[in-house]
GROMACS .gro file of C-alpha atoms in nm:
model
  161
    1UNK     CA    1   1.303   0.999   1.609
    2UNK     CA    2   1.046   0.756   1.406
    3UNK     CA    3   1.192   0.643   1.106
    4UNK     CA    4   1.075   0.396   0.799
    5UNK     CA    5   1.318   0.110   0.699
    6UNK     CA    6   1.324  -0.056   0.361
    7UNK     CA    7   1.509  -0.378   0.274
    8UNK     CA    8   1.522  -0.484  -0.047
    9UNK     CA    9   1.709  -0.552  -0.432
   10UNK     CA   10   1.990  -0.334  -0.495
   11UNK     CA   11   2.199  -0.330  -0.828
   12UNK     CA   12   2.504  -0.112  -0.885
   13UNK     CA   13   2.458   0.083  -0.549
   14UNK     CA   14   2.088   0.172  -0.653
   15UNK     CA   15   1.746   0.010  -0.541
   16UNK     CA   16   1.546  -0.120  -0.804
   17UNK     CA   17   1.194  -0.245  -0.831
   18UNK     CA   18   1.147  -0.585  -0.710
   19UNK     CA   19   1.094  -0.782  -0.386
   20UNK     CA   20   1.064  -0.538  -0.080
   21UNK     CA   21   1.043  -0.531   0.326
   22UNK     CA   22   0.912  -0.206   0.421
   23UNK     CA   23   0.863  -0.116   0.769
   24UNK     CA   24   0.686   0.190   0.844
   25UNK     CA   25   0.764   0.415   1.135
   26UNK     CA   26   0.359   0.387   1.257
   27UNK     CA   27   0.414   0.012   1.300
   28UNK     CA   28   0.280  -0.071   0.937
   29UNK     CA   29   0.475  -0.381   0.797
   30UNK     CA   30   0.458  -0.448   0.383
   31UNK     CA   31   0.624  -0.760   0.237
   32UNK     CA   32   0.617  -0.825  -0.136
   33UNK     CA   33   0.673  -0.629  -0.480
   34UNK     CA   34   0.766  -0.281  -0.445
   35UNK     CA   35   0.818  -0.022  -0.716
   36UNK     CA   36   1.100   0.242  -0.669
   37UNK     CA   37   1.158   0.526  -0.822
   38UNK     CA   38   1.371   0.908  -0.743
   39UNK     CA   39   1.146   1.105  -0.554
   40UNK     CA   40   1.403   1.403  -0.524
   41UNK     CA   41   1.767   1.513  -0.581
   42UNK     CA   42   1.899   1.713  -0.294
   43UNK     CA   43   2.203   1.968  -0.379
   44UNK     CA   44   2.456   2.111  -0.158
   45UNK     CA   45   2.743   2.408  -0.232
   46UNK     CA   46   3.028   2.275  -0.412
   47UNK     CA   47   3.366   2.387  -0.313
   48UNK     CA   48   3.444   2.387  -0.661
   49UNK     CA   49   3.438   2.755  -0.871
   50UNK     CA   50   3.298   2.593  -1.193
   51UNK     CA   51   2.981   2.490  -1.004
   52UNK     CA   52   2.747   2.650  -0.750
   53UNK     CA   53   2.580   2.339  -0.633
   54UNK     CA   54   2.645   1.952  -0.715
   55UNK     CA   55   2.397   1.668  -0.644
   56UNK     CA   56   2.490   1.509  -0.333
   57UNK     CA   57   2.192   1.231  -0.232
   58UNK     CA   58   1.879   1.096  -0.402
   59UNK     CA   59   1.589   1.034  -0.184
   60UNK     CA   60   1.395   0.698  -0.314
   61UNK     CA   61   1.055   0.609  -0.256
   62UNK     CA   62   0.971   0.230  -0.244
   63UNK     CA   63   0.571   0.185  -0.298
   64UNK     CA   64   0.360  -0.133  -0.273
   65UNK     CA   65   0.303  -0.209  -0.633
   66UNK     CA   66   0.209  -0.570  -0.722
   67UNK     CA   67   0.132  -0.861  -0.483
   68UNK     CA   68   0.211  -0.824  -0.121
   69UNK     CA   69   0.102  -0.833   0.244
   70UNK     CA   70   0.057  -0.535   0.465
   71UNK     CA   71   0.032  -0.580   0.816
   72UNK     CA   72  -0.120  -0.319   0.976
   73UNK     CA   73  -0.034  -0.170   1.311
   74UNK     CA   74  -0.437  -0.204   1.427
   75UNK     CA   75  -0.442  -0.546   1.367
   76UNK     CA   76  -0.586  -0.541   0.970
   77UNK     CA   77  -0.371  -0.796   0.746
   78UNK     CA   78  -0.414  -0.729   0.390
   79UNK     CA   79  -0.257  -0.993   0.106
   80UNK     CA   80  -0.325  -0.888  -0.252
   81UNK     CA   81  -0.250  -0.652  -0.490
   82UNK     CA   82  -0.149  -0.280  -0.472
   83UNK     CA   83  -0.109  -0.022  -0.731
   84UNK     CA   84   0.124   0.254  -0.670
   85UNK     CA   85   0.058   0.242  -0.288
   86UNK     CA   86  -0.292   0.155  -0.241
   87UNK     CA   87  -0.490  -0.152  -0.266
   88UNK     CA   88  -0.661  -0.221  -0.593
   89UNK     CA   89  -0.735  -0.537  -0.740
   90UNK     CA   90  -0.796  -0.880  -0.601
   91UNK     CA   91  -0.715  -0.911  -0.261
   92UNK     CA   92  -0.813  -1.021   0.120
   93UNK     CA   93  -0.800  -0.804   0.447
   94UNK     CA   94  -0.884  -0.993   0.753
   95UNK     CA   95  -0.934  -0.678   0.987
   96UNK     CA   96  -0.844  -0.640   1.364
   97UNK     CA   97  -1.190  -0.664   1.469
   98UNK     CA   98  -1.280  -1.001   1.306
   99UNK     CA   99  -1.438  -0.886   0.991
  100UNK     CA  100  -1.287  -1.014   0.674
  101UNK     CA  101  -1.339  -0.890   0.316
  102UNK     CA  102  -1.243  -1.144  -0.005
  103UNK     CA  103  -1.271  -0.990  -0.335
  104UNK     CA  104  -1.204  -0.673  -0.525
  105UNK     CA  105  -1.069  -0.338  -0.435
  106UNK     CA  106  -1.084  -0.002  -0.571
  107UNK     CA  107  -0.864   0.304  -0.476
  108UNK     CA  108  -0.801   0.149  -0.122
  109UNK     CA  109  -1.139   0.060  -0.059
  110UNK     CA  110  -1.353  -0.272  -0.080
  111UNK     CA  111  -1.527  -0.253  -0.428
  112UNK     CA  112  -1.889  -0.338  -0.395
  113UNK     CA  113  -1.961  -0.278  -0.747
  114UNK     CA  114  -1.727  -0.598  -0.806
  115UNK     CA  115  -1.706  -0.933  -0.695
  116UNK     CA  116  -1.640  -1.015  -0.341
  117UNK     CA  117  -1.758  -1.153   0.026
  118UNK     CA  118  -1.774  -0.980   0.311
  119UNK     CA  119  -1.797  -1.181   0.638
  120UNK     CA  120  -1.878  -0.956   0.938
  121UNK     CA  121  -1.708  -0.981   1.261
  122UNK     CA  122  -2.034  -1.125   1.390
  123UNK     CA  123  -2.039  -1.414   1.129
  124UNK     CA  124  -2.302  -1.320   0.895
  125UNK     CA  125  -2.172  -1.363   0.477
  126UNK     CA  126  -2.270  -1.106   0.245
  127UNK     CA  127  -2.199  -1.204  -0.107
  128UNK     CA  128  -2.137  -0.899  -0.390
  129UNK     CA  129  -2.165  -0.920  -0.729
  130UNK     CA  130  -2.114  -0.662  -1.048
  131UNK     CA  131  -2.450  -0.513  -1.106
  132UNK     CA  132  -2.612  -0.173  -1.310
  133UNK     CA  133  -2.692  -0.053  -0.947
  134UNK     CA  134  -2.403  -0.117  -0.691
  135UNK     CA  135  -2.616   0.008  -0.395
  136UNK     CA  136  -2.897  -0.289  -0.423
  137UNK     CA  137  -2.636  -0.558  -0.293
  138UNK     CA  138  -2.771  -0.758   0.018
  139UNK     CA  139  -2.872  -0.523   0.272
  140UNK     CA  140  -2.648  -0.206   0.162
  141UNK     CA  141  -2.267  -0.138   0.076
  142UNK     CA  142  -1.990  -0.272   0.185
  143UNK     CA  143  -1.880   0.048   0.315
  144UNK     CA  144  -2.214   0.050   0.541
  145UNK     CA  145  -2.157  -0.291   0.658
  146UNK     CA  146  -1.820  -0.204   0.749
  147UNK     CA  147  -1.868   0.119   0.883
  148UNK     CA  148  -1.605   0.240   1.168
  149UNK     CA  149  -1.386  -0.097   1.053
  150UNK     CA  150  -1.138   0.059   0.724
  151UNK     CA  151  -0.914   0.309   0.974
  152UNK     CA  152  -0.650   0.217   0.760
  153UNK     CA  153  -0.453   0.313   0.439
  154UNK     CA  154  -0.140   0.220   0.221
  155UNK     CA  155  -0.108   0.543   0.092
  156UNK     CA  156   0.154   0.669   0.339
  157UNK     CA  157   0.512   0.563   0.136
  158UNK     CA  158   0.834   0.498   0.296
  159UNK     CA  159   1.112   0.733   0.196
  160UNK     CA  160   1.463   0.585   0.212
  161UNK     CA  161   1.792   0.764   0.199
   0.00000   0.00000   0.00000
């Protein structure tokens, strides 16, 4: 079976937010700050006559949140800010096809309405700066220049027992 492994900070037998290494079942590997939250509590029948159910295990989700590096199984490598599992803020991604985006990220995508530099696999350099019209930047948007390049997402969050 495919599993996700998580290695990180524990205190009093509980995982806590801080530096984590998350190896996802799909081959992606994250190293950096992660937020830890209880995801769900599982209950099972109790042998006690006082209670029909009792908590047995908590499933904990460690989510990239803060600065970290994600190495994707397709060859992409992102180093920068994450917000609750998605690339958000400032970061650099070297794509597996040779393209590179250095700049702002919004909702797991390069933000062409913010600051950034896109170097295509062919070596063409496109600079992006905030404007009132985000589609007027040097020959199109980041999405059109990276068409087919961005295939990964950091949204999949590992679950740990």
